[in-house]
PDB file of C-alpha atoms and ligand atoms in Angstrom:
ATOM      1  CA  UNK A1171       8.086  -5.954 -18.308  1.00 56.00           C
ATOM      2  CA  UNK A1172       6.082  -8.261 -20.538  1.00 56.00           C
ATOM      3  CA  UNK A1173       2.957  -6.842 -18.970  1.00 59.00           C
ATOM      4  CA  UNK A1174       4.044  -3.316 -19.868  1.00 59.00           C
ATOM      5  CA  UNK A1175       4.733  -4.302 -23.454  1.00 56.00           C
ATOM      6  CA  UNK A1176       1.307  -5.883 -23.660  1.00 54.00           C
ATOM      7  CA  UNK A1177      -0.319  -2.725 -22.374  1.00 55.00           C
ATOM      8  CA  UNK A1178       1.506  -0.593 -24.889  1.00 53.00           C
ATOM      9  CA  UNK A1179       0.591  -2.948 -27.726  1.00 48.00           C
ATOM     10  CA  UNK A1180      -3.003  -2.826 -26.664  1.00 48.00           C
ATOM     11  CA  UNK A1181      -3.099   0.937 -26.542  1.00 51.00           C
ATOM     12  CA  UNK A1182      -1.461   1.114 -29.960  1.00 50.00           C
ATOM     13  CA  UNK A1183      -3.368  -1.552 -31.831  1.00 50.00           C
ATOM     14  CA  UNK A1184      -6.511  -2.472 -29.999  1.00 50.00           C
ATOM     15  CA  UNK A1185      -8.114   0.645 -28.610  1.00 48.00           C
ATOM     16  CA  UNK A1186     -11.085  -0.123 -26.430  1.00 47.00           C
ATOM     17  CA  UNK A1187      -9.852  -3.547 -25.457  1.00 50.00           C
ATOM     18  CA  UNK A1188      -9.950  -4.103 -21.726  1.00 52.00           C
ATOM     19  CA  UNK A1189      -6.183  -4.118 -21.168  1.00 67.00           C
ATOM     20  CA  UNK A1190      -5.873  -0.384 -21.783  1.00 90.00           C
ATOM     21  CA  UNK A1191      -5.617   1.483 -18.508  1.00 94.00           C
ATOM     22  CA  UNK A1192      -7.951   4.413 -17.940  1.00 96.00           C
ATOM     23  CA  UNK A1193      -6.471   6.648 -15.252  1.00 97.00           C
ATOM     24  CA  UNK A1194      -9.401   9.071 -15.409  1.00 97.00           C
ATOM     25  CA  UNK A1195     -11.710   6.243 -14.520  1.00 97.00           C
ATOM     26  CA  UNK A1196      -9.287   5.408 -11.700  1.00 97.00           C
ATOM     27  CA  UNK A1197      -9.526   8.961 -10.415  1.00 97.00           C
ATOM     28  CA  UNK A1198     -13.315   8.793 -10.449  1.00 97.00           C
ATOM     29  CA  UNK A1199     -13.375   5.514  -8.550  1.00 97.00           C
ATOM     30  CA  UNK A1200     -11.006   7.019  -6.021  1.00 97.00           C
ATOM     31  CA  UNK A1201     -13.730   9.419  -4.896  1.00 96.00           C
ATOM     32  CA  UNK A1202     -15.407   6.442  -3.244  1.00 95.00           C
ATOM     33  CA  UNK A1203     -12.193   5.139  -1.695  1.00 97.00           C
ATOM     34  CA  UNK A1204     -11.240   8.610  -0.442  1.00 96.00           C
ATOM     35  CA  UNK A1205     -14.001   8.506   2.187  1.00 95.00           C
ATOM     36  CA  UNK A1206     -11.816   6.072   4.142  1.00 96.00           C
ATOM     37  CA  UNK A1207      -8.364   6.009   2.514  1.00 97.00           C
ATOM     38  CA  UNK A1208      -8.068   9.781   1.993  1.00 95.00           C
ATOM     39  CA  UNK A1209      -8.115  11.896  -1.127  1.00 94.00           C
ATOM     40  CA  UNK A1210      -4.483  11.044  -1.905  1.00 96.00           C
ATOM     41  CA  UNK A1211      -4.607   7.443  -0.735  1.00 97.00           C
ATOM     42  CA  UNK A1212      -2.763   8.515   2.401  1.00 95.00           C
ATOM     43  CA  UNK A1213      -4.935   6.371   4.678  1.00 95.00           C
ATOM     44  CA  UNK A1214      -6.532   7.553   7.865  1.00 90.00           C
ATOM     45  CA  UNK A1215      -7.443   7.206  11.510  1.00 91.00           C
ATOM     46  CA  UNK A1216      -3.876   6.241  12.350  1.00 90.00           C
ATOM     47  CA  UNK A1217      -3.933   3.076  10.352  1.00 94.00           C
ATOM     48  CA  UNK A1218      -7.502   1.895  10.630  1.00 96.00           C
ATOM     49  CA  UNK A1219      -7.461   2.670   6.903  1.00 97.00           C
ATOM     50  CA  UNK A1220      -4.110   1.800   5.318  1.00 98.00           C
ATOM     51  CA  UNK A1221      -2.077   3.998   3.026  1.00 98.00           C
ATOM     52  CA  UNK A1222      -2.522   2.973  -0.617  1.00 98.00           C
ATOM     53  CA  UNK A1223      -0.574   5.708  -2.422  1.00 98.00           C
ATOM     54  CA  UNK A1224       2.547   4.528  -4.213  1.00 97.00           C
ATOM     55  CA  UNK A1225       1.896   0.824  -3.586  1.00 98.00           C
ATOM     56  CA  UNK A1226       2.674  -1.495  -6.530  1.00 98.00           C
ATOM     57  CA  UNK A1227      -0.454  -1.682  -8.682  1.00 97.00           C
ATOM     58  CA  UNK A1228      -0.149  -5.456  -8.961  1.00 97.00           C
ATOM     59  CA  UNK A1229      -0.206  -5.723  -5.151  1.00 98.00           C
ATOM     60  CA  UNK A1230      -3.255  -3.432  -4.875  1.00 98.00           C
ATOM     61  CA  UNK A1231      -5.081  -5.299  -7.636  1.00 97.00           C
ATOM     62  CA  UNK A1232      -4.334  -8.618  -5.961  1.00 97.00           C
ATOM     63  CA  UNK A1233      -5.805  -7.413  -2.664  1.00 98.00           C
ATOM     64  CA  UNK A1234      -8.913  -6.075  -4.404  1.00 97.00           C
ATOM     65  CA  UNK A1235      -9.435  -9.442  -6.103  1.00 97.00           C
ATOM     66  CA  UNK A1236      -8.988 -11.200  -2.751  1.00 96.00           C
ATOM     67  CA  UNK A1237     -11.569  -8.883  -1.151  1.00 97.00           C
ATOM     68  CA  UNK A1238     -13.982  -9.411  -4.034  1.00 96.00           C
ATOM     69  CA  UNK A1239     -13.580 -13.197  -3.877  1.00 94.00           C
ATOM     70  CA  UNK A1240     -13.985 -13.057  -0.077  1.00 93.00           C
ATOM     71  CA  UNK A1241     -10.589 -14.686   0.365  1.00 94.00           C
ATOM     72  CA  UNK A1242      -9.343 -11.780   2.451  1.00 95.00           C
ATOM     73  CA  UNK A1243     -12.090 -10.654   4.824  1.00 94.00           C
ATOM     74  CA  UNK A1244     -12.780  -6.916   4.839  1.00 93.00           C
ATOM     75  CA  UNK A1245     -16.215  -6.023   6.204  1.00 91.00           C
ATOM     76  CA  UNK A1246     -15.701  -2.289   5.734  1.00 93.00           C
ATOM     77  CA  UNK A1247     -15.257  -2.681   1.986  1.00 93.00           C
ATOM     78  CA  UNK A1248     -17.877  -5.347   1.228  1.00 90.00           C
ATOM     79  CA  UNK A1249     -20.394  -2.994  -0.336  1.00 89.00           C
ATOM     80  CA  UNK A1250     -17.790  -1.379  -2.600  1.00 91.00           C
ATOM     81  CA  UNK A1251     -16.261  -4.489  -3.961  1.00 90.00           C
ATOM     82  CA  UNK A1252     -18.838  -6.886  -5.415  1.00 85.00           C
ATOM     83  CA  UNK A1253     -18.701  -7.814  -9.112  1.00 79.00           C
ATOM     84  CA  UNK A1254     -21.144  -5.111 -10.142  1.00 83.00           C
ATOM     85  CA  UNK A1255     -19.307  -2.328  -8.304  1.00 85.00           C
ATOM     86  CA  UNK A1256     -15.820  -3.526  -9.195  1.00 92.00           C
ATOM     87  CA  UNK A1257     -15.400  -5.271 -12.526  1.00 94.00           C
ATOM     88  CA  UNK A1258     -11.836  -6.322 -13.443  1.00 95.00           C
ATOM     89  CA  UNK A1259     -11.257  -3.198 -15.529  1.00 95.00           C
ATOM     90  CA  UNK A1260     -12.081  -0.945 -12.594  1.00 96.00           C
ATOM     91  CA  UNK A1261      -9.700  -2.874 -10.339  1.00 97.00           C
ATOM     92  CA  UNK A1262      -6.970  -2.322 -12.886  1.00 97.00           C
ATOM     93  CA  UNK A1263      -7.711   1.397 -13.305  1.00 97.00           C
ATOM     94  CA  UNK A1264      -7.915   2.279  -9.605  1.00 98.00           C
ATOM     95  CA  UNK A1265      -4.774   0.243  -8.831  1.00 98.00           C
ATOM     96  CA  UNK A1266      -2.731   2.095 -11.444  1.00 98.00           C
ATOM     97  CA  UNK A1267      -4.163   5.448 -10.366  1.00 98.00           C
ATOM     98  CA  UNK A1268      -3.115   4.818  -6.753  1.00 98.00           C
ATOM     99  CA  UNK A1269       0.340   3.489  -7.666  1.00 98.00           C
ATOM    100  CA  UNK A1270       1.150   6.806  -9.330  1.00 97.00           C
ATOM    101  CA  UNK A1271       0.377   9.001  -6.322  1.00 96.00           C
ATOM    102  CA  UNK A1272       3.579  10.255  -4.749  1.00 94.00           C
ATOM    103  CA  UNK A1273       3.393  11.405  -1.138  1.00 94.00           C
ATOM    104  CA  UNK A1274       6.226  13.559   0.116  1.00 91.00           C
ATOM    105  CA  UNK A1275       7.551  13.009   3.606  1.00 91.00           C
ATOM    106  CA  UNK A1276       8.613  16.617   4.231  1.00 88.00           C
ATOM    107  CA  UNK A1277       7.643  20.044   2.931  1.00 85.00           C
ATOM    108  CA  UNK A1278      10.496  21.853   1.202  1.00 82.00           C
ATOM    109  CA  UNK A1279      11.463  25.025   3.079  1.00 84.00           C
ATOM    110  CA  UNK A1280       9.524  28.131   2.018  1.00 83.00           C
ATOM    111  CA  UNK A1281       9.771  31.786   2.974  1.00 84.00           C
ATOM    112  CA  UNK A1282       6.308  33.076   3.819  1.00 85.00           C
ATOM    113  CA  UNK A1283       7.434  36.680   3.534  1.00 86.00           C
ATOM    114  CA  UNK A1284       8.504  36.223  -0.109  1.00 85.00           C
ATOM    115  CA  UNK A1285       6.346  37.985  -2.689  1.00 85.00           C
ATOM    116  CA  UNK A1286       5.617  34.769  -4.616  1.00 85.00           C
ATOM    117  CA  UNK A1287       4.489  32.781  -1.550  1.00 88.00           C
ATOM    118  CA  UNK A1288       1.152  31.109  -2.135  1.00 89.00           C
ATOM    119  CA  UNK A1289      -0.482  30.044   1.116  1.00 88.00           C
ATOM    120  CA  UNK A1290      -3.175  28.003  -0.614  1.00 90.00           C
ATOM    121  CA  UNK A1291      -0.640  26.026  -2.672  1.00 88.00           C
ATOM    122  CA  UNK A1292       1.298  25.435   0.518  1.00 88.00           C
ATOM    123  CA  UNK A1293      -1.810  24.101   2.250  1.00 87.00           C
ATOM    124  CA  UNK A1294      -2.529  21.735  -0.648  1.00 85.00           C
ATOM    125  CA  UNK A1295       1.059  20.540  -0.572  1.00 84.00           C
ATOM    126  CA  UNK A1296       0.865  19.872   3.155  1.00 83.00           C
ATOM    127  CA  UNK A1297      -2.154  17.628   2.611  1.00 81.00           C
ATOM    128  CA  UNK A1298      -0.045  15.347   0.457  1.00 85.00           C
ATOM    129  CA  UNK A1299       2.513  14.799   3.184  1.00 89.00           C
ATOM    130  CA  UNK A1300       2.874  11.581   5.078  1.00 91.00           C
ATOM    131  CA  UNK A1301       5.149  11.007   8.059  1.00 92.00           C
ATOM    132  CA  UNK A1302       4.902   7.885  10.190  1.00 95.00           C
ATOM    133  CA  UNK A1303       5.294   8.804  13.877  1.00 95.00           C
ATOM    134  CA  UNK A1304       8.278   7.169  15.617  1.00 96.00           C
ATOM    135  CA  UNK A1305       7.232   3.742  16.901  1.00 97.00           C
ATOM    136  CA  UNK A1306       8.729   2.447  20.177  1.00 98.00           C
ATOM    137  CA  UNK A1307      11.578  -0.100  20.038  1.00 98.00           C
ATOM    138  CA  UNK A1308      15.277  -0.501  19.322  1.00 98.00           C
ATOM    139  CA  UNK A1309      15.799   1.111  15.912  1.00 98.00           C
ATOM    140  CA  UNK A1310      19.385  -0.110  15.375  1.00 98.00           C
ATOM    141  CA  UNK A1311      18.530  -3.693  16.275  1.00 98.00           C
ATOM    142  CA  UNK A1312      15.370  -3.518  14.141  1.00 98.00           C
ATOM    143  CA  UNK A1313      17.315  -2.243  11.156  1.00 98.00           C
ATOM    144  CA  UNK A1314      19.779  -5.131  11.381  1.00 98.00           C
ATOM    145  CA  UNK A1315      17.009  -7.670  11.704  1.00 98.00           C
ATOM    146  CA  UNK A1316      14.935  -6.059   8.938  1.00 98.00           C
ATOM    147  CA  UNK A1317      17.807  -6.091   6.455  1.00 98.00           C
ATOM    148  CA  UNK A1318      18.508  -9.737   7.206  1.00 98.00           C
ATOM    149  CA  UNK A1319      14.969 -11.105   7.261  1.00 97.00           C
ATOM    150  CA  UNK A1320      12.643  -8.823   5.287  1.00 98.00           C
ATOM    151  CA  UNK A1321      14.748  -6.652   2.992  1.00 98.00           C
ATOM    152  CA  UNK A1322      15.216  -9.271   0.275  1.00 97.00           C
ATOM    153  CA  UNK A1323      11.497  -8.984  -0.571  1.00 97.00           C
ATOM    154  CA  UNK A1324      10.307  -5.651   0.865  1.00 98.00           C
ATOM    155  CA  UNK A1325      13.354  -3.742  -0.376  1.00 97.00           C
ATOM    156  CA  UNK A1326      16.515  -2.684   1.422  1.00 97.00           C
ATOM    157  CA  UNK A1327      14.794   0.375   2.944  1.00 97.00           C
ATOM    158  CA  UNK A1328      11.304  -1.064   3.265  1.00 98.00           C
ATOM    159  CA  UNK A1329       9.991   0.750   0.213  1.00 97.00           C
ATOM    160  CA  UNK A1330       8.598  -2.370  -1.453  1.00 97.00           C
ATOM    161  CA  UNK A1331       9.310  -3.933  -4.811  1.00 97.00           C
ATOM    162  CA  UNK A1332       7.274  -2.749  -7.799  1.00 95.00           C
ATOM    163  CA  UNK A1333       8.392  -5.572 -10.101  1.00 94.00           C
ATOM    164  CA  UNK A1334       7.610  -8.333  -7.635  1.00 95.00           C
ATOM    165  CA  UNK A1335       4.454  -6.621  -6.327  1.00 96.00           C
ATOM    166  CA  UNK A1336       5.677  -6.552  -2.720  1.00 98.00           C
ATOM    167  CA  UNK A1337       4.134  -3.748  -0.628  1.00 98.00           C
ATOM    168  CA  UNK A1338       6.159  -1.036   1.107  1.00 98.00           C
ATOM    169  CA  UNK A1339       6.316  -1.360   4.883  1.00 98.00           C
ATOM    170  CA  UNK A1340       8.105   1.942   5.541  1.00 97.00           C
ATOM    171  CA  UNK A1341       5.522   4.674   5.058  1.00 96.00           C
ATOM    172  CA  UNK A1342       2.677   2.431   6.211  1.00 98.00           C
ATOM    173  CA  UNK A1343       0.991   2.978   9.599  1.00 98.00           C
ATOM    174  CA  UNK A1344       2.541   0.903  12.380  1.00 98.00           C
ATOM    175  CA  UNK A1345      -0.922  -0.040  13.729  1.00 97.00           C
ATOM    176  CA  UNK A1346      -1.926  -1.350  10.364  1.00 98.00           C
ATOM    177  CA  UNK A1347       1.237  -3.463  10.077  1.00 98.00           C
ATOM    178  CA  UNK A1348       0.570  -5.027  13.484  1.00 98.00           C
ATOM    179  CA  UNK A1349      -2.999  -5.896  12.505  1.00 97.00           C
ATOM    180  CA  UNK A1350      -1.706  -7.667   9.416  1.00 98.00           C
ATOM    181  CA  UNK A1351       0.923  -9.583  11.419  1.00 98.00           C
ATOM    182  CA  UNK A1352      -1.934 -11.044  13.453  1.00 98.00           C
ATOM    183  CA  UNK A1353      -3.808 -12.001  10.276  1.00 97.00           C
ATOM    184  CA  UNK A1354      -0.790 -13.711   8.730  1.00 98.00           C
ATOM    185  CA  UNK A1355      -0.055 -15.597  11.943  1.00 97.00           C
ATOM    186  CA  UNK A1356      -3.660 -16.830  12.007  1.00 96.00           C
ATOM    187  CA  UNK A1357      -3.509 -17.733   8.290  1.00 95.00           C
ATOM    188  CA  UNK A1358      -6.339 -15.298   7.516  1.00 96.00           C
ATOM    189  CA  UNK A1359      -3.903 -13.777   5.018  1.00 97.00           C
ATOM    190  CA  UNK A1360      -1.207 -15.683   3.165  1.00 96.00           C
ATOM    191  CA  UNK A1361       2.207 -14.035   3.268  1.00 96.00           C
ATOM    192  CA  UNK A1362       4.097 -16.192   0.809  1.00 93.00           C
ATOM    193  CA  UNK A1363       2.028 -18.012  -1.762  1.00 90.00           C
ATOM    194  CA  UNK A1364       4.894 -20.349  -2.555  1.00 90.00           C
ATOM    195  CA  UNK A1365       4.801 -21.637   1.011  1.00 90.00           C
ATOM    196  CA  UNK A1366       1.218 -21.047   2.194  1.00 90.00           C
ATOM    197  CA  UNK A1367       1.504 -23.415   5.175  1.00 90.00           C
ATOM    198  CA  UNK A1368       4.537 -21.719   6.644  1.00 93.00           C
ATOM    199  CA  UNK A1369       4.268 -18.281   8.142  1.00 96.00           C
ATOM    200  CA  UNK A1370       7.500 -16.373   8.476  1.00 96.00           C
ATOM    201  CA  UNK A1371       6.040 -13.924  10.993  1.00 97.00           C
ATOM    202  CA  UNK A1372       5.337 -16.769  13.432  1.00 96.00           C
ATOM    203  CA  UNK A1373       9.085 -17.217  13.727  1.00 96.00           C
ATOM    204  CA  UNK A1374       9.491 -13.735  15.182  1.00 97.00           C
ATOM    205  CA  UNK A1375       8.641 -12.643  18.702  1.00 98.00           C
ATOM    206  CA  UNK A1376       6.542  -9.515  19.249  1.00 98.00           C
ATOM    207  CA  UNK A1377       9.669  -7.921  20.670  1.00 98.00           C
ATOM    208  CA  UNK A1378      11.666  -8.546  17.490  1.00 98.00           C
ATOM    209  CA  UNK A1379       8.850  -7.194  15.328  1.00 98.00           C
ATOM    210  CA  UNK A1380       8.551  -4.153  17.616  1.00 98.00           C
ATOM    211  CA  UNK A1381      12.183  -3.330  16.824  1.00 98.00           C
ATOM    212  CA  UNK A1382      11.669  -3.922  13.090  1.00 98.00           C
ATOM    213  CA  UNK A1383       8.620  -1.617  13.044  1.00 98.00           C
ATOM    214  CA  UNK A1384      10.528   0.988  15.073  1.00 98.00           C
ATOM    215  CA  UNK A1385      13.199   1.010  12.361  1.00 98.00           C
ATOM    216  CA  UNK A1386      10.610   1.155   9.558  1.00 98.00           C
ATOM    217  CA  UNK A1387       8.945   4.169  11.196  1.00 98.00           C
ATOM    218  CA  UNK A1388      12.222   6.098  10.906  1.00 97.00           C
ATOM    219  CA  UNK A1389      12.852   5.538   7.192  1.00 97.00           C
ATOM    220  CA  UNK A1390      10.815   8.648   6.248  1.00 94.00           C
ATOM    221  CA  UNK A1391      12.525  10.948   8.784  1.00 92.00           C
TER     222      UNK A1391
HETATM  223  C1  HEC B1960     -15.730   2.216   4.433  1.00 73.82           C
HETATM  224  C2  HEC B1960     -14.292   2.381   4.431  1.00 73.82           C
HETATM  225  C3  HEC B1960     -13.513   1.926   3.193  1.00 73.82           C
HETATM  226  C4  HEC B1960     -13.715   2.277   1.880  1.00 73.82           C
HETATM  227  C5  HEC B1960     -14.810   3.184   1.309  1.00 73.82           C
HETATM  228  C6  HEC B1960     -12.670   1.643   1.119  1.00 73.82           C
HETATM  229  N1  HEC B1960     -11.839   0.940   1.955  1.00 73.82           N
HETATM  230 FE1  HEC B1960     -10.151  -0.085   1.408  1.00 73.82          FE
HETATM  231  N2  HEC B1960      -9.881  -0.704   3.339  1.00 73.82           N
HETATM  232  C7  HEC B1960     -10.682  -0.359   4.385  1.00 73.82           C
HETATM  233  C8  HEC B1960     -10.179  -1.014   5.594  1.00 73.82           C
HETATM  234  C9  HEC B1960     -10.780  -0.925   6.997  1.00 73.82           C
HETATM  235  C10 HEC B1960      -9.037  -1.751   5.205  1.00 73.82           C
HETATM  236  C11 HEC B1960      -8.118  -2.589   6.101  1.00 73.82           C
HETATM  237  C12 HEC B1960      -8.628  -3.979   6.266  1.00 73.82           C
HETATM  238  C13 HEC B1960      -7.673  -4.803   7.102  1.00 73.82           C
HETATM  239  O1  HEC B1960      -7.307  -4.357   8.209  1.00 73.82           O
HETATM  240  O2  HEC B1960      -7.269  -5.864   6.651  1.00 73.82           O
HETATM  241  C14 HEC B1960      -8.880  -1.525   3.773  1.00 73.82           C
HETATM  242  C15 HEC B1960      -7.853  -2.099   3.011  1.00 73.82           C
HETATM  243  C16 HEC B1960      -7.655  -1.861   1.677  1.00 73.82           C
HETATM  244  C17 HEC B1960      -6.554  -2.413   0.895  1.00 73.82           C
HETATM  245  C18 HEC B1960      -5.430  -3.296   1.402  1.00 73.82           C
HETATM  246  C19 HEC B1960      -4.153  -2.486   1.543  1.00 73.82           C
HETATM  247  C20 HEC B1960      -2.972  -3.221   2.109  1.00 73.82           C
HETATM  248  O3  HEC B1960      -1.892  -2.621   2.166  1.00 73.82           O
HETATM  249  O4  HEC B1960      -3.088  -4.372   2.508  1.00 73.82           O
HETATM  250  C21 HEC B1960      -6.724  -1.966  -0.383  1.00 73.82           C
HETATM  251  C22 HEC B1960      -5.839  -2.275  -1.583  1.00 73.82           C
HETATM  252  C23 HEC B1960      -7.906  -1.124  -0.396  1.00 73.82           C
HETATM  253  N3  HEC B1960      -8.447  -1.079   0.872  1.00 73.82           N
HETATM  254  C24 HEC B1960      -8.388  -0.469  -1.515  1.00 73.82           C
HETATM  255  C25 HEC B1960      -9.561   0.285  -1.549  1.00 73.82           C
HETATM  256  C26 HEC B1960     -10.090   0.897  -2.752  1.00 73.82           C
HETATM  257  C27 HEC B1960      -9.427   0.850  -4.113  1.00 73.82           C
HETATM  258  C28 HEC B1960     -11.268   1.508  -2.401  1.00 73.82           C
HETATM  259  C29 HEC B1960     -12.241   2.237  -3.302  1.00 73.82           C
HETATM  260  C30 HEC B1960     -12.832   1.454  -4.345  1.00 73.82           C
HETATM  261  C31 HEC B1960     -11.459   1.287  -0.979  1.00 73.82           C
HETATM  262  N4  HEC B1960     -10.399   0.537  -0.495  1.00 73.82           N
HETATM  263  C32 HEC B1960     -12.528   1.755  -0.248  1.00 73.82           C
HETATM  264  C33 HEC B1960     -11.786   0.486   4.354  1.00 73.82           C
HETATM  265  C34 HEC B1960     -12.324   1.071   3.230  1.00 73.82           C
HETATM  266  C1  HEC B1961       9.687 -14.038   0.541  1.00 73.82           C
HETATM  267  C2  HEC B1961       9.391 -12.626   0.441  1.00 73.82           C
HETATM  268  C3  HEC B1961       9.010 -11.890   1.746  1.00 73.82           C
HETATM  269  C4  HEC B1961       9.737 -11.815   2.912  1.00 73.82           C
HETATM  270  C5  HEC B1961      11.085 -12.437   3.258  1.00 73.82           C
HETATM  271  C6  HEC B1961       8.940 -10.968   3.795  1.00 73.82           C
HETATM  272  N1  HEC B1961       7.776 -10.571   3.175  1.00 73.82           N
HETATM  273 FE1  HEC B1961       6.283  -9.466   4.001  1.00 73.82          FE
HETATM  274  N2  HEC B1961       5.211  -9.589   2.277  1.00 73.82           N
HETATM  275  C7  HEC B1961       5.606 -10.262   1.120  1.00 73.82           C
HETATM  276  C8  HEC B1961       4.529 -10.225   0.150  1.00 73.82           C
HETATM  277  C9  HEC B1961       4.564 -10.851  -1.236  1.00 73.82           C
HETATM  278  C10 HEC B1961       3.455  -9.526   0.756  1.00 73.82           C
HETATM  279  C11 HEC B1961       2.048  -9.324   0.189  1.00 73.82           C
HETATM  280  C12 HEC B1961       1.309 -10.639   0.463  1.00 73.82           C
HETATM  281  C13 HEC B1961      -0.197 -10.563   0.388  1.00 73.82           C
HETATM  282  O1  HEC B1961      -0.726 -10.530  -0.714  1.00 73.82           O
HETATM  283  O2  HEC B1961      -0.852 -10.529   1.445  1.00 73.82           O
HETATM  284  C14 HEC B1961       3.921  -9.135   2.076  1.00 73.82           C
HETATM  285  C15 HEC B1961       3.154  -8.430   3.002  1.00 73.82           C
HETATM  286  C16 HEC B1961       3.567  -8.048   4.272  1.00 73.82           C
HETATM  287  C17 HEC B1961       2.771  -7.268   5.197  1.00 73.82           C
HETATM  288  C18 HEC B1961       1.394  -6.674   4.908  1.00 73.82           C
HETATM  289  C19 HEC B1961       1.537  -5.306   4.242  1.00 73.82           C
HETATM  290  C20 HEC B1961       0.266  -4.725   3.707  1.00 73.82           C
HETATM  291  O3  HEC B1961       0.299  -3.580   3.223  1.00 73.82           O
HETATM  292  O4  HEC B1961      -0.783  -5.374   3.720  1.00 73.82           O
HETATM  293  C21 HEC B1961       3.509  -7.135   6.340  1.00 73.82           C
HETATM  294  C22 HEC B1961       3.099  -6.432   7.604  1.00 73.82           C
HETATM  295  C23 HEC B1961       4.774  -7.824   6.119  1.00 73.82           C
HETATM  296  N3  HEC B1961       4.768  -8.369   4.838  1.00 73.82           N
HETATM  297  C24 HEC B1961       5.813  -7.882   7.027  1.00 73.82           C
HETATM  298  C25 HEC B1961       7.026  -8.540   6.814  1.00 73.82           C
HETATM  299  C26 HEC B1961       8.130  -8.557   7.766  1.00 73.82           C
HETATM  300  C27 HEC B1961       8.127  -7.822   9.103  1.00 73.82           C
HETATM  301  C28 HEC B1961       9.116  -9.329   7.235  1.00 73.82           C
HETATM  302  C29 HEC B1961      10.442  -9.729   7.840  1.00 73.82           C
HETATM  303  C30 HEC B1961      10.378 -10.329   9.167  1.00 73.82           C
HETATM  304  C31 HEC B1961       8.626  -9.794   5.925  1.00 73.82           C
HETATM  305  N4  HEC B1961       7.369  -9.284   5.712  1.00 73.82           N
HETATM  306  C32 HEC B1961       9.345 -10.619   5.075  1.00 73.82           C
HETATM  307  C33 HEC B1961       6.827 -10.877   0.931  1.00 73.82           C
HETATM  308  C34 HEC B1961       7.794 -11.097   1.915  1.00 73.82           C
END
């Protein structure tokens, strides 16, 4: 909230100062990211490249800073993320641009025989869709476990928490989530900065996480 007020103050009183967010610049930067993460930040190759659209900007910015500082390894992005390519302002702009992209999970029904039907519009709309395929596992058990163990931070339905900068898990590729579980368990990534030595995901068996991810894959159905 305070952050928002600061941004507004900056836009009102200090034009040109670095806190003002430039979404057009964000859109331009996204042309580079799109090669891997898709034009709409929808990710690709079944989770080799994660979905970025709709993630909290503070979470995205934090990851970009970690990549830039080499604290979170990411070989694929090395050449896009050094200081020259990605000054702080650019990190801010691209993160806010991506946060604002809304991906639908289903196309609204349309009657192709109607006079006003626009096939091209429909095609464009379909490109902005994202549906996570059903992952194997016990959905009911996973839902129970998720609500108890993860929901307090990642949101009741796995959609993340904008205020606290917690990423959505529902709507993210299951493969990608598994890869991150491995990284957290090996302390390559830090899950909870307030308790960096402890890793919550080590306390769960692969079977339990399979059920949780099965549930998360159904949230967008
Ligand atoms: C050459 C391919 C490539 C390009 C170009 C690229 N990325 Fe990535 N990005 C990746 C890969 C691969 C990962 C996943 C790394 C991992 O598994 O930890 C990733 C992960 C991320 C993540 C972490 C997301 C999460 O949920 O943890 C963010 C944020 C991100 N990229 C932002 C960007 C932005 C912004 C750009 C454009 C400036 C960009 N990427 C360009 C390949 C790319
Ligand atoms: C105390 C709050 C908290 C709890 C509880 C929690 N998480 Fe997280 N989770 C976070 C935060 C914060 C991040 C982002 C951390 C970072 O910067 O890497 C995150 C990131 C993740 C990621 C990586 C997502 C991405 O896009 O990179 C996965 C996977 C994940 N959590 C799974 C889980 C699961 C499964 C549970 C329940 C068993 C869980 N988390 C419980 C706070 C939490």
